[in-house]
Amino acid sequence: MRLGIIGLPQSGKTTIFNAVTSGDVPTGISAGRVQVNTAVVDVPDPRVDRLSAMFNPKKTIYAKVTYSDIAGLDGSAGKSGISGSLLNQLTQMDGFIHVLRCFEDDNVPHQEGSVDPVRDLHIMDSEFILNDLVFIERKLERLADERRKGAGRDKASVDRDIHLFERMQIALNEEIPLRDMEMSVDEINSLSGFGFLSLKPVMVVLNLAEGQTPPPIDYPHQHSLVVNLQGRLEMDMARLPVEDAQMFMEEYGITELSLNRMIKYSYDLLGQHSFFTVGPDECRAWTVRTGALAPEAAGVIHSDLQKGFIRAEVVSYDDLISFGGMNEVKAKGKLRLEGKEYIVKDGDVLNIRFNI
C-alpha cells in the first residue's frame, strides 16, 4: 500500500510526512523541484501484539504502509504538463494525501500570494484532470487508428475501449474526476495499468496551525475524505520519547498520534483491511482489499498458495483470544474450513491448505 503525499510548495506536506513517519526530512524544498522522500511504516495493531504474546513466535511482523513525500507539483502543469519523472512517481501510488495549507505565516509566503485552501484544492485537482484528459485524447486517436486498420484485436473489443474512453473524456471535460464515474469492476480493472491520477483515492489533509479552527471544505467526491491535522505540532510530538509525547498529548487534548490516525484513514481510503497468520515461527499481519476472496488473500502471502489453493482454515481473532489458543478453538468448533468463495474478514486468522 503506497500513498503519495502531495501539495503546493510551502503547504507543509513534508511536515505531515515527518509527522506520520516520525521522520526528520528537512522542510522547505524549493518550488518546482522534483524530489521524493519515502518511508515504510509499521502499522500499529494491538491484535498483532496479543497474537505474538499467545504464540511466542521467533518473528513478529506488522503490516506495512509506504508513504512518499513527492515534491514538484506547483500548479504549472496546465502550461507545460507534468514532467515525465514526476508523473512516473505519481502513477506508482495507490492513492494520494493532498496537504492543503490553512495556516498563516508571514515568514513562509504562499506562491499564490494568499492562503486559500479551496483555491489550492482546485489547482491540484485541475492538474490531475488535465493530465488524464491529454492522455485519453491521445489514447482515443490510437484506438481510432486500430479500429480503422482492423489488425490485432477484434472490433468489438476495440469498440468497448473507445466507448469507455469517450465516457471518461466527457467526464473530464466537465471537470469530474474519474473516481466519480460509474464504472463496472471489469472497466476499472482494465484501467489499472494506466495510472490515471484523478482515478486514485484522495485524502485531503487540512494543515492547521496550533489551535486553529479548520475551515469548511466541501469535497463530495467518491473515494475521498477530509481530515484535520495540526502538522507542526504533530511533527514535534512524533519526535519525542514515548513518555514525553504522552504528556504532550494530554496537555493539548490529543487522544491519538497522527501516525495511528492516518494509517486508519489510509486503510479506509483504499478499502483495505488486515488478516493474520500465526505459529511458532512467525506471527504476521497482512493487508488485503476489503471483499477479497480466500484465494486472493492466499496470494498476498505467496503466489503458490493462490495457485494451489484448496481450503482455508479460518478462525476470527476475537474467538482465538476469547478461547485462549488454537486447541481450545478447535475443541469449541470455532475453527472453520472455507473454500474459494469465502470473503476474508478483518481480523481473520488464516492457515492456507494448498497443493502445487
PDB file of C-alpha atoms in Angstrom, residues 21-190:
ATOM      1  CA  THR A  21       6.616   8.588   9.700  1.00  0.00           C
ATOM      2  CA  SER A  22       8.494  10.045  12.711  1.00  0.00           C
ATOM      3  CA  GLY A  23      10.961  11.333  10.148  1.00  0.00           C
ATOM      4  CA  ASP A  24      13.344  14.293  10.155  1.00  0.00           C
ATOM      5  CA  VAL A  25      13.389  15.274   6.484  1.00  0.00           C
ATOM      6  CA  PRO A  26      14.254  18.995   6.143  1.00  0.00           C
ATOM      7  CA  THR A  27      11.302  21.168   5.149  1.00  0.00           C
ATOM      8  CA  GLY A  28      11.342  23.976   2.607  1.00  0.00           C
ATOM      9  CA  ILE A  29      12.123  22.227  -0.707  1.00  0.00           C
ATOM     10  CA  SER A  30      12.220  24.817  -3.499  1.00  0.00           C
ATOM     11  CA  ALA A  31       9.223  25.125  -5.792  1.00  0.00           C
ATOM     12  CA  GLY A  32       9.182  23.024  -8.929  1.00  0.00           C
ATOM     13  CA  ARG A  33      11.982  20.705  -7.838  1.00  0.00           C
ATOM     14  CA  VAL A  34      11.179  17.004  -8.224  1.00  0.00           C
ATOM     15  CA  GLN A  35      12.240  15.174  -5.092  1.00  0.00           C
ATOM     16  CA  VAL A  36      10.788  12.097  -3.379  1.00  0.00           C
ATOM     17  CA  ASN A  37      11.322  11.023   0.221  1.00  0.00           C
ATOM     18  CA  THR A  38       9.960   7.585   1.102  1.00  0.00           C
ATOM     19  CA  ALA A  39       9.409   5.785   4.398  1.00  0.00           C
ATOM     20  CA  VAL A  40       7.939   2.359   5.145  1.00  0.00           C
ATOM     21  CA  VAL A  41       5.922   2.424   8.361  1.00  0.00           C
ATOM     22  CA  ASP A  42       4.772  -0.463  10.543  1.00  0.00           C
ATOM     23  CA  VAL A  43       1.010  -0.476  11.021  1.00  0.00           C
ATOM     24  CA  PRO A  44       0.381  -0.253  14.774  1.00  0.00           C
ATOM     25  CA  ASP A  45      -2.038  -3.068  15.611  1.00  0.00           C
ATOM     26  CA  PRO A  46      -2.553  -4.298  19.186  1.00  0.00           C
ATOM     27  CA  ARG A  47      -4.003  -7.516  17.763  1.00  0.00           C
ATOM     28  CA  VAL A  48      -0.563  -8.448  16.442  1.00  0.00           C
ATOM     29  CA  ASP A  49       0.889  -7.853  19.907  1.00  0.00           C
ATOM     30  CA  ARG A  50      -1.736 -10.105  21.522  1.00  0.00           C
ATOM     31  CA  LEU A  51      -1.166 -12.882  18.995  1.00  0.00           C
ATOM     32  CA  SER A  52       2.582 -12.636  19.442  1.00  0.00           C
ATOM     33  CA  ALA A  53       2.189 -12.936  23.211  1.00  0.00           C
ATOM     34  CA  MET A  54      -0.007 -16.010  22.713  1.00  0.00           C
ATOM     35  CA  PHE A  55       2.248 -17.890  20.265  1.00  0.00           C
ATOM     36  CA  ASN A  56       5.668 -16.546  21.307  1.00  0.00           C
ATOM     37  CA  PRO A  57       6.998 -16.771  17.726  1.00  0.00           C
ATOM     38  CA  LYS A  58      10.559 -16.298  16.555  1.00  0.00           C
ATOM     39  CA  LYS A  59       9.429 -13.274  14.493  1.00  0.00           C
ATOM     40  CA  THR A  60       6.581 -10.770  14.778  1.00  0.00           C
ATOM     41  CA  ILE A  61       5.870  -8.830  11.599  1.00  0.00           C
ATOM     42  CA  TYR A  62       3.431  -5.957  11.276  1.00  0.00           C
ATOM     43  CA  ALA A  63       1.683  -4.855   8.093  1.00  0.00           C
ATOM     44  CA  LYS A  64       3.425  -2.043   6.220  1.00  0.00           C
ATOM     45  CA  VAL A  65       2.375   1.234   4.651  1.00  0.00           C
ATOM     46  CA  THR A  66       4.684   3.202   2.348  1.00  0.00           C
ATOM     47  CA  TYR A  67       4.426   6.995   2.397  1.00  0.00           C
ATOM     48  CA  SER A  68       6.193   9.079  -0.248  1.00  0.00           C
ATOM     49  CA  ASP A  69       6.641  12.832   0.080  1.00  0.00           C
ATOM     50  CA  ILE A  70       6.541  13.970  -3.556  1.00  0.00           C
ATOM     51  CA  ALA A  71       7.791  17.461  -4.329  1.00  0.00           C
ATOM     52  CA  GLY A  72       7.494  19.103  -7.738  1.00  0.00           C
ATOM     53  CA  LEU A  73       3.816  19.962  -8.195  1.00  0.00           C
ATOM     54  CA  ASP A  74       3.448  23.724  -8.262  1.00  0.00           C
ATOM     55  CA  GLY A  75       0.327  24.401 -10.337  1.00  0.00           C
ATOM     56  CA  SER A  76       2.171  24.887 -13.634  1.00  0.00           C
ATOM     57  CA  ALA A  77       1.176  21.618 -15.326  1.00  0.00           C
ATOM     58  CA  GLY A  78      -1.628  23.401 -17.172  1.00  0.00           C
ATOM     59  CA  LYS A  79       1.052  25.209 -19.159  1.00  0.00           C
ATOM     60  CA  SER A  80       3.759  22.601 -19.626  1.00  0.00           C
ATOM     61  CA  GLY A  81       2.254  19.317 -18.413  1.00  0.00           C
ATOM     62  CA  ILE A  82       3.551  17.135 -15.587  1.00  0.00           C
ATOM     63  CA  SER A  83       7.164  16.175 -16.227  1.00  0.00           C
ATOM     64  CA  GLY A  84       7.942  12.564 -17.045  1.00  0.00           C
ATOM     65  CA  SER A  85       9.960  11.894 -13.879  1.00  0.00           C
ATOM     66  CA  LEU A  86       7.287  13.401 -11.645  1.00  0.00           C
ATOM     67  CA  LEU A  87       4.465  11.646 -13.481  1.00  0.00           C
ATOM     68  CA  ASN A  88       6.277   8.343 -13.101  1.00  0.00           C
ATOM     69  CA  GLN A  89       6.312   8.802  -9.327  1.00  0.00           C
ATOM     70  CA  LEU A  90       2.653   9.823  -9.154  1.00  0.00           C
ATOM     71  CA  THR A  91       1.342   6.936 -11.249  1.00  0.00           C
ATOM     72  CA  GLN A  92       3.006   4.382  -8.938  1.00  0.00           C
ATOM     73  CA  MET A  93       0.911   5.490  -5.952  1.00  0.00           C
ATOM     74  CA  ASP A  94      -2.232   3.672  -4.823  1.00  0.00           C
ATOM     75  CA  GLY A  95      -3.681   6.941  -3.566  1.00  0.00           C
ATOM     76  CA  PHE A  96      -2.785  10.475  -2.525  1.00  0.00           C
ATOM     77  CA  ILE A  97      -2.668  12.514   0.649  1.00  0.00           C
ATOM     78  CA  HIS A  98      -3.240  16.065  -0.559  1.00  0.00           C
ATOM     79  CA  VAL A  99      -1.989  18.580   2.007  1.00  0.00           C
ATOM     80  CA  LEU A 100      -3.742  21.956   1.965  1.00  0.00           C
ATOM     81  CA  ARG A 101      -2.156  24.890   3.709  1.00  0.00           C
ATOM     82  CA  CYS A 102      -4.564  26.538   6.133  1.00  0.00           C
ATOM     83  CA  PHE A 103      -2.045  28.250   8.447  1.00  0.00           C
ATOM     84  CA  GLU A 104      -0.850  31.843   8.134  1.00  0.00           C
ATOM     85  CA  ASP A 105       2.877  32.551   8.416  1.00  0.00           C
ATOM     86  CA  ASP A 106       4.450  35.797   7.235  1.00  0.00           C
ATOM     87  CA  ASN A 107       7.842  34.080   7.138  1.00  0.00           C
ATOM     88  CA  VAL A 108       6.575  31.447   4.691  1.00  0.00           C
ATOM     89  CA  PRO A 109       4.955  33.246   1.732  1.00  0.00           C
ATOM     90  CA  HIS A 110       2.367  31.392  -0.348  1.00  0.00           C
ATOM     91  CA  GLN A 111       3.173  31.188  -4.047  1.00  0.00           C
ATOM     92  CA  GLU A 112      -0.325  32.463  -4.887  1.00  0.00           C
ATOM     93  CA  GLY A 113       0.028  35.458  -2.563  1.00  0.00           C
ATOM     94  CA  SER A 114      -2.586  34.382  -0.014  1.00  0.00           C
ATOM     95  CA  VAL A 115      -3.775  31.355   1.952  1.00  0.00           C
ATOM     96  CA  ASP A 116      -6.856  29.870   0.289  1.00  0.00           C
ATOM     97  CA  PRO A 117      -7.215  26.084   0.704  1.00  0.00           C
ATOM     98  CA  VAL A 118     -10.285  25.878  -1.553  1.00  0.00           C
ATOM     99  CA  ARG A 119      -8.366  27.509  -4.406  1.00  0.00           C
ATOM    100  CA  ASP A 120      -5.329  25.282  -3.837  1.00  0.00           C
ATOM    101  CA  LEU A 121      -7.508  22.175  -3.834  1.00  0.00           C
ATOM    102  CA  HIS A 122      -8.976  23.185  -7.177  1.00  0.00           C
ATOM    103  CA  ILE A 123      -5.492  23.864  -8.619  1.00  0.00           C
ATOM    104  CA  MET A 124      -4.275  20.336  -7.846  1.00  0.00           C
ATOM    105  CA  ASP A 125      -7.478  18.642  -8.969  1.00  0.00           C
ATOM    106  CA  SER A 126      -7.340  20.577 -12.229  1.00  0.00           C
ATOM    107  CA  GLU A 127      -3.732  19.480 -12.819  1.00  0.00           C
ATOM    108  CA  PHE A 128      -4.670  15.824 -12.449  1.00  0.00           C
ATOM    109  CA  ILE A 129      -7.788  16.151 -14.575  1.00  0.00           C
ATOM    110  CA  LEU A 130      -5.866  17.918 -17.338  1.00  0.00           C
ATOM    111  CA  ASN A 131      -3.120  15.294 -17.297  1.00  0.00           C
ATOM    112  CA  ASP A 132      -5.670  12.476 -17.607  1.00  0.00           C
ATOM    113  CA  LEU A 133      -7.564  14.303 -20.347  1.00  0.00           C
ATOM    114  CA  VAL A 134      -4.454  14.760 -22.500  1.00  0.00           C
ATOM    115  CA  PHE A 135      -3.639  11.059 -22.165  1.00  0.00           C
ATOM    116  CA  ILE A 136      -7.193   9.998 -23.031  1.00  0.00           C
ATOM    117  CA  GLU A 137      -7.295  12.188 -26.125  1.00  0.00           C
ATOM    118  CA  ARG A 138      -4.099  10.546 -27.371  1.00  0.00           C
ATOM    119  CA  LYS A 139      -5.427   7.113 -26.476  1.00  0.00           C
ATOM    120  CA  LEU A 140      -8.626   7.711 -28.451  1.00  0.00           C
ATOM    121  CA  GLU A 141      -6.559   8.675 -31.502  1.00  0.00           C
ATOM    122  CA  ARG A 142      -4.633   5.388 -31.248  1.00  0.00           C
ATOM    123  CA  LEU A 143      -7.841   3.404 -30.783  1.00  0.00           C
ATOM    124  CA  ALA A 144      -9.369   5.050 -33.864  1.00  0.00           C
ATOM    125  CA  ASP A 145      -6.297   4.041 -35.876  1.00  0.00           C
ATOM    126  CA  GLU A 146      -6.516   0.498 -34.530  1.00  0.00           C
ATOM    127  CA  ARG A 147     -10.175   0.243 -35.477  1.00  0.00           C
ATOM    128  CA  ARG A 148      -9.580   1.653 -38.939  1.00  0.00           C
ATOM    129  CA  LYS A 149      -6.692  -0.705 -39.733  1.00  0.00           C
ATOM    130  CA  GLY A 150      -8.569  -3.711 -38.381  1.00  0.00           C
ATOM    131  CA  ALA A 151      -5.402  -5.517 -37.287  1.00  0.00           C
ATOM    132  CA  GLY A 152      -4.792  -7.147 -33.933  1.00  0.00           C
ATOM    133  CA  ARG A 153      -7.753  -7.205 -31.540  1.00  0.00           C
ATOM    134  CA  ASP A 154     -11.325  -7.894 -32.623  1.00  0.00           C
ATOM    135  CA  LYS A 155     -13.540  -4.941 -33.482  1.00  0.00           C
ATOM    136  CA  ALA A 156     -15.912  -5.453 -30.547  1.00  0.00           C
ATOM    137  CA  SER A 157     -13.065  -5.215 -28.038  1.00  0.00           C
ATOM    138  CA  VAL A 158     -11.745  -2.009 -29.603  1.00  0.00           C
ATOM    139  CA  ASP A 159     -15.244  -0.521 -29.666  1.00  0.00           C
ATOM    140  CA  ARG A 160     -15.670  -1.237 -25.952  1.00  0.00           C
ATOM    141  CA  ASP A 161     -12.438   0.610 -25.228  1.00  0.00           C
ATOM    142  CA  ILE A 162     -13.470   3.546 -27.387  1.00  0.00           C
ATOM    143  CA  HIS A 163     -16.825   3.773 -25.625  1.00  0.00           C
ATOM    144  CA  LEU A 164     -15.183   3.714 -22.173  1.00  0.00           C
ATOM    145  CA  PHE A 165     -12.549   6.313 -23.027  1.00  0.00           C
ATOM    146  CA  GLU A 166     -15.124   8.585 -24.643  1.00  0.00           C
ATOM    147  CA  ARG A 167     -17.172   8.463 -21.435  1.00  0.00           C
ATOM    148  CA  MET A 168     -14.048   9.311 -19.462  1.00  0.00           C
ATOM    149  CA  GLN A 169     -13.284  12.187 -21.827  1.00  0.00           C
ATOM    150  CA  ILE A 170     -16.767  13.648 -21.327  1.00  0.00           C
ATOM    151  CA  ALA A 171     -16.417  13.472 -17.535  1.00  0.00           C
ATOM    152  CA  LEU A 172     -13.000  15.130 -17.512  1.00  0.00           C
ATOM    153  CA  ASN A 173     -14.150  17.890 -19.866  1.00  0.00           C
ATOM    154  CA  GLU A 174     -16.821  18.620 -17.244  1.00  0.00           C
ATOM    155  CA  GLU A 175     -14.072  18.709 -14.573  1.00  0.00           C
ATOM    156  CA  ILE A 176     -15.354  15.494 -12.989  1.00  0.00           C
ATOM    157  CA  PRO A 177     -12.514  13.324 -11.621  1.00  0.00           C
ATOM    158  CA  LEU A 178     -12.515   9.761 -12.900  1.00  0.00           C
ATOM    159  CA  ARG A 179     -13.092   8.345  -9.416  1.00  0.00           C
ATOM    160  CA  ASP A 180     -16.587   9.888  -9.547  1.00  0.00           C
ATOM    161  CA  MET A 181     -17.539   7.966 -12.691  1.00  0.00           C
ATOM    162  CA  GLU A 182     -19.825   4.968 -12.521  1.00  0.00           C
ATOM    163  CA  MET A 183     -17.767   2.090 -13.918  1.00  0.00           C
ATOM    164  CA  SER A 184     -18.068  -1.671 -13.751  1.00  0.00           C
ATOM    165  CA  VAL A 185     -15.472  -3.786 -11.953  1.00  0.00           C
ATOM    166  CA  ASP A 186     -14.231  -5.040 -15.329  1.00  0.00           C
ATOM    167  CA  GLU A 187     -13.847  -1.482 -16.616  1.00  0.00           C
ATOM    168  CA  ILE A 188     -11.932  -0.381 -13.526  1.00  0.00           C
ATOM    169  CA  ASN A 189      -9.678  -3.436 -13.760  1.00  0.00           C
ATOM    170  CA  SER A 190      -8.983  -2.682 -17.417  1.00  0.00           C
TER     171      SER A 190
END
